[in-house]
Amino acid sequence: MTTLHGSYTAMITPMFPDGSIDYEGFKKNVLFQLEQGIDGLLPLGTTGETPTLDETEEEKLIDITMQTVHEWNKAHDTSVKVIVGAGSNSTRDAVRYVERAKTKGADYALVVTPYYNKPSDDGVFRHFEAVSKVGIPIVVYNIAGRTGKNISTSLLERISDLPNIAGVKEASGSINQMMEVIEKLQAKHPDFSVMSGDDGITLPLIAAGGNGVISVVTNLCPALMTDMVHKALSGDFAAARKIHYRLQPLFRAAFCDGNPSSIKYAMNVKGIPAGSLRLPLVEAKPEAQETIRRALEQCGL
C-alpha cells in the first residue's frame, strides 16, 4: 500500500442562496485545486456539509470529482488522489458508503469514528473491522470534538492491524497523541500514514514524522499550503516555517465562527465559488467576518 502523504483539500460544497448545490461552482473549485498543484481531494468530508446532503447529491459530487481528476491526471501525466468521505454512525451504512467509494474508483475512503452513539472501544474496532473488509484503503478519522469519542493510541494500534487500514486523519488536537501514534504505529506498520486534521498543527506534525494534511484552508490557498507541506516533507523547515507563520492568521480565522461557515465566507470574499450554507449552519457573524477579512490581508491573500 502506497503511503498517503502530501496536501489534500477537504472540499466545501458551494451552494446557491436557496440551498441547492452549485455543481458548476464545485467543478470550478476542483479545477482550481488541480491547477494549483494539490496532491489530493476529499469530497464529502465534514467541510462539505455532508450531514445535510442526500445520497443523490453525494453521488453527483463524487462523480464530478472522479471524472475531473481522472481527465486531469490523464492529460497532465500526474497522479492526484481522491479520498471519498464514507463515514456514518451506522456500521451498515458506513460499509455501504465505503463500497460506493470503491465502485466509483476512489483511492481511499475516509471513515470517521461513529458519532452520537458513543460506542465502546470494542464497538469502534468492530466498526472499522467491517469497513476494512470492503477492499479499499481506509483512512481513520479521529475527531473527538465532533464525535464525542477519542480513538486512543492503543485502540488505533488494534485497528491498524486490520487489512486495508492506510492511516489516520488526526484531529484530536493533541500533538502528544499524534507523536505517540507515529512512535508506536509506524514502528509496526511503516506505511501507516499520520495526516493532520488541523491546519495549524501540520508543520509540527511533519517535523515529528507525520505525512501531511487534510486541510480546510487549501480551499482558499492550495498552492501555498502545498508548498509548505512539500518543503517540510523534503526537510526544508526554514522555508516551510516562513509559510507556516504567514498563514497563521488564516489558520485561526478559518475556524473562528465554525467550519465551513468561516472558510466559505473567506472564499466568497476572494470570489471563489462557495455561496451559502444549509441549516443548521448559518453565515459567519459580522465580527467573525471582520476577523476573516483582516486575516486575509495579513496573509497577503
Coordinates of N, CA and C in Angstrom, one line a residue, residues 185-299:
L185 N 2.9 3.2 16.0 CA 2.2 2.5 14.9 C 3.2 2.4 13.7
Q186 N 4.0 3.5 13.4 CA 4.8 3.4 12.3 C 6.0 2.4 12.5
A187 N 6.3 2.1 13.8 CA 7.3 1.1 14.0 C 6.8 -0.3 13.6
K188 N 5.5 -0.5 13.7 CA 4.8 -1.8 13.3 C 4.5 -1.8 11.8
H189 N 4.0 -0.6 11.4 CA 3.5 -0.5 10.0 C 4.1 0.7 9.4
P190 N 5.3 0.6 8.8 CA 6.0 1.7 8.2 C 5.2 2.5 7.2
D191 N 4.2 1.9 6.5 CA 3.4 2.6 5.5 C 2.2 3.2 6.1
F192 N 2.0 3.2 7.4 CA 0.8 3.8 8.1 C 1.0 5.3 8.1
S193 N 0.1 6.0 7.5 CA 0.2 7.5 7.4 C -0.5 8.2 8.5
V194 N 0.1 9.3 9.0 CA -0.5 10.1 10.0 C -0.6 11.5 9.4
M195 N -1.9 11.9 9.1 CA -2.2 13.1 8.4 C -2.8 14.1 9.4
S196 N -2.4 15.3 9.4 CA -3.0 16.3 10.3 C -4.4 16.6 9.8
G197 N -5.3 16.7 10.8 CA -6.7 17.2 10.5 C -6.9 18.6 11.0
D198 N -5.8 19.2 11.4 CA -5.8 20.6 11.9 C -4.7 21.4 11.2
D199 N -5.1 22.4 10.4 CA -4.1 23.1 9.6 C -2.9 23.6 10.4
G200 N -3.2 24.2 11.5 CA -2.2 24.9 12.3 C -1.2 23.9 12.9
I201 N -1.5 22.6 13.0 CA -0.5 21.6 13.6 C 0.2 20.9 12.5
T202 N 0.0 21.2 11.2 CA 0.6 20.5 10.1 C 2.1 20.5 10.2
L203 N 2.7 21.7 10.3 CA 4.2 21.8 10.3 C 4.8 21.0 11.5
P204 N 4.4 21.2 12.7 CA 5.0 20.5 13.8 C 4.7 19.0 13.7
L205 N 3.6 18.6 13.1 CA 3.3 17.1 12.9 C 4.3 16.5 11.9
I206 N 4.6 17.2 10.8 CA 5.5 16.7 9.8 C 6.9 16.7 10.4
A207 N 7.3 17.7 11.2 CA 8.6 17.7 11.9 C 8.7 16.5 12.8
A208 N 7.6 16.0 13.4 CA 7.6 14.9 14.3 C 7.6 13.5 13.5
G209 N 7.4 13.6 12.2 CA 7.3 12.4 11.4 C 6.0 12.1 10.7
G210 N 5.1 13.1 10.8 CA 3.8 13.0 10.1 C 4.0 13.1 8.6
N211 N 2.9 12.8 7.9 CA 2.9 12.7 6.4 C 2.2 13.8 5.6
G212 N 1.5 14.7 6.3 CA 0.9 15.8 5.5 C -0.4 16.2 6.2
V213 N -1.3 16.7 5.4 CA -2.5 17.3 6.0 C -3.7 17.1 5.1
I214 N -4.9 16.9 5.7 CA -6.2 17.0 5.0 C -6.7 18.3 5.5
S215 N -6.7 19.3 4.6 CA -6.8 20.7 5.0 C -8.1 21.4 4.7
V216 N -8.5 22.4 5.5 CA -9.6 23.3 5.2 C -9.1 24.5 4.4
V217 N -8.0 25.1 4.9 CA -7.6 26.4 4.3 C -7.1 26.2 2.8
T218 N -6.8 25.0 2.4 CA -6.4 24.8 1.0 C -7.6 25.0 0.0
N219 N -8.8 25.1 0.6 CA -10.0 25.5 -0.3 C -9.7 26.9 -0.9
L220 N -8.9 27.7 -0.1 CA -8.6 29.1 -0.5 C -7.2 29.3 -1.1
C221 N -6.3 28.6 -0.5 CA -4.9 28.8 -0.9 C -4.1 27.5 -1.1
P222 N -4.5 26.6 -2.0 CA -3.9 25.3 -2.1 C -2.5 25.3 -2.5
A223 N -2.0 26.2 -3.4 CA -0.6 26.3 -3.8 C 0.3 26.6 -2.6
L224 N -0.1 27.6 -1.8 CA 0.8 28.0 -0.7 C 0.9 26.9 0.4
M225 N -0.2 26.3 0.7 CA -0.2 25.3 1.7 C 0.5 24.0 1.2
T226 N 0.3 23.7 0.0 CA 1.0 22.5 -0.6 C 2.5 22.8 -0.7
D227 N 2.9 24.0 -1.0 CA 4.3 24.3 -1.0 C 4.9 24.1 0.4
M228 N 4.2 24.6 1.4 CA 4.7 24.4 2.8 C 4.9 22.9 3.2
V229 N 3.9 22.1 2.8 CA 3.9 20.7 3.1 C 5.1 20.0 2.4
H230 N 5.2 20.3 1.1 CA 6.3 19.7 0.3 C 7.7 20.1 0.8
K231 N 7.8 21.4 1.2 CA 9.1 21.8 1.8 C 9.4 21.1 3.1
A232 N 8.4 21.0 3.9 CA 8.6 20.3 5.2 C 8.9 18.9 5.0
L233 N 8.2 18.2 4.1 CA 8.5 16.8 3.9 C 9.8 16.6 3.3
S234 N 10.4 17.5 2.6 CA 11.7 17.4 2.0 C 12.8 17.8 3.0
G235 N 12.4 18.3 4.1 CA 13.4 18.7 5.2 C 13.8 20.2 5.2
D236 N 13.1 21.0 4.3 CA 13.5 22.4 4.3 C 12.6 23.2 5.2
F237 N 12.8 23.0 6.5 CA 12.0 23.5 7.5 C 12.1 25.0 7.7
A238 N 13.2 25.6 7.3 CA 13.3 27.1 7.4 C 12.3 27.7 6.4
A239 N 12.2 27.2 5.2 CA 11.3 27.8 4.2 C 9.8 27.4 4.6
A240 N 9.6 26.2 5.1 CA 8.3 25.8 5.5 C 7.8 26.7 6.6
R241 N 8.7 27.0 7.5 CA 8.3 27.8 8.7 C 7.8 29.2 8.3
K242 N 8.5 29.8 7.3 CA 8.0 31.1 6.8 C 6.6 31.1 6.3
I243 N 6.3 30.0 5.6 CA 4.9 29.9 5.1 C 3.9 29.7 6.2
H244 N 4.3 28.8 7.1 CA 3.5 28.5 8.3 C 3.1 29.8 9.1
Y245 N 4.1 30.6 9.3 CA 3.8 31.8 10.1 C 3.1 32.9 9.2
R246 N 3.3 32.8 8.0 CA 2.5 33.7 7.1 C 1.0 33.3 7.2
L247 N 0.7 32.0 7.2 CA -0.6 31.6 7.2 C -1.3 31.5 8.6
Q248 N -0.5 31.7 9.6 CA -1.1 31.6 11.0 C -2.4 32.4 11.2
P249 N -2.5 33.6 10.7 CA -3.8 34.3 10.9 C -5.0 33.6 10.2
L250 N -4.7 33.0 9.1 CA -5.8 32.3 8.4 C -6.1 31.0 9.1
F251 N -5.1 30.3 9.6 CA -5.4 29.1 10.4 C -6.3 29.4 11.5
R252 N -6.2 30.5 12.2 CA -7.0 30.9 13.3 C -8.4 31.3 12.8
A253 N -8.4 32.2 11.8 CA -9.7 32.8 11.3 C -10.6 31.7 10.6
A254 N -10.0 30.7 10.0 CA -10.8 29.7 9.2 C -11.7 28.9 10.1
F255 N -11.5 29.0 11.4 CA -12.4 28.3 12.3 C -13.0 29.2 13.4
C256 N -12.9 30.6 13.2 CA -13.3 31.5 14.2 C -14.8 31.5 14.5
D257 N -15.6 31.1 13.5 CA -17.0 31.0 13.6 C -17.6 29.7 13.1
G258 N -16.8 28.6 13.3 CA -17.2 27.3 12.9 C -16.7 27.0 11.5
N259 N -16.9 25.7 11.1 CA -16.5 25.2 9.8 C -17.6 24.5 9.2
P260 N -18.0 24.8 7.9 CA -17.3 25.6 7.0 C -17.8 27.0 6.9
S261 N -18.5 27.5 7.8 CA -19.0 28.9 7.7 C -17.9 29.9 7.5
S262 N -16.8 29.8 8.2 CA -15.7 30.7 8.2 C -15.0 30.6 6.8
I263 N -14.6 29.4 6.4 CA -13.9 29.3 5.2 C -14.7 29.7 4.0
K264 N -16.0 29.4 4.0 CA -16.9 29.8 2.9 C -17.0 31.3 2.8
Y265 N -17.0 32.0 3.9 CA -17.0 33.5 3.9 C -15.7 34.0 3.2
A266 N -14.6 33.4 3.7 CA -13.3 33.8 3.1 C -13.3 33.6 1.6
M267 N -13.8 32.4 1.1 CA -13.8 32.1 -0.3 C -14.7 33.1 -1.1
N268 N -15.8 33.4 -0.5 CA -16.7 34.4 -1.1 C -16.1 35.7 -1.3
V269 N -15.3 36.1 -0.2 CA -14.6 37.4 -0.3 C -13.6 37.4 -1.5
K270 N -13.0 36.3 -1.7 CA -12.0 36.2 -2.8 C -12.6 35.7 -4.1
G271 N -13.9 35.6 -4.2 CA -14.5 35.3 -5.5 C -14.4 33.8 -5.9
I272 N -14.2 32.9 -4.9 CA -14.1 31.5 -5.2 C -15.5 30.9 -4.9
P273 N -16.1 30.1 -5.8 CA -17.4 29.6 -5.5 C -17.6 28.9 -4.2
A274 N -18.5 29.5 -3.4 CA -18.8 28.9 -2.0 C -20.2 29.1 -1.7
G275 N -20.7 30.4 -1.8 CA -22.1 30.6 -1.6 C -22.6 30.5 -0.2
S276 N -23.8 30.0 0.0 CA -24.4 29.9 1.3 C -24.2 28.6 2.0
L277 N -24.9 28.4 3.1 CA -24.9 27.2 3.8 C -26.3 26.6 4.1
R278 N -26.3 25.4 4.4 CA -27.6 24.8 4.8 C -27.7 24.7 6.3
L279 N -29.0 25.0 6.8 CA -29.2 24.9 8.2 C -29.0 23.5 8.6
P280 N -28.4 23.3 9.8 CA -28.3 24.3 10.9 C -27.1 25.2 10.9
L281 N -26.3 25.2 9.8 CA -25.2 26.1 9.7 C -25.7 27.4 9.1
V282 N -25.1 28.5 9.6 CA -25.5 29.9 9.2 C -24.3 30.7 8.8
E283 N -24.5 31.8 8.2 CA -23.4 32.7 7.8 C -22.6 33.2 9.0
A284 N -21.3 33.3 8.8 CA -20.4 33.9 9.8 C -20.9 35.2 10.3
K285 N -20.8 35.4 11.6 CA -21.3 36.6 12.2 C -20.4 37.8 11.8
P286 N -21.0 39.1 11.9 CA -20.2 40.2 11.4 C -18.8 40.4 12.0
E287 N -18.7 40.1 13.3 CA -17.4 40.2 14.0 C -16.4 39.2 13.4
A288 N -16.9 38.0 13.1 CA -16.1 36.9 12.5 C -15.7 37.3 11.1
Q289 N -16.6 37.9 10.4 CA -16.3 38.4 9.0 C -15.2 39.4 9.0
E290 N -15.2 40.3 10.0 CA -14.1 41.2 10.1 C -12.8 40.5 10.4
T291 N -12.8 39.6 11.3 CA -11.6 38.8 11.7 C -11.0 38.1 10.4
I292 N -11.9 37.5 9.6 CA -11.5 36.8 8.4 C -10.9 37.7 7.4
R293 N -11.6 38.9 7.2 CA -11.0 39.9 6.2 C -9.6 40.3 6.7
R294 N -9.5 40.6 7.9 CA -8.2 41.1 8.5 C -7.2 40.0 8.3
A295 N -7.5 38.7 8.5 CA -6.5 37.6 8.3 C -6.1 37.5 6.9
L296 N -7.0 37.7 6.0 CA -6.7 37.6 4.5 C -5.7 38.7 4.2
E297 N -5.9 39.9 4.7 CA -4.9 41.0 4.5 C -3.6 40.7 5.1
Q298 N -3.6 40.2 6.3 CA -2.3 39.9 7.0 C -1.5 38.8 6.3
C299 N -2.2 37.9 5.7 CA -1.6 36.8 4.9 C -1.2 37.1 3.5

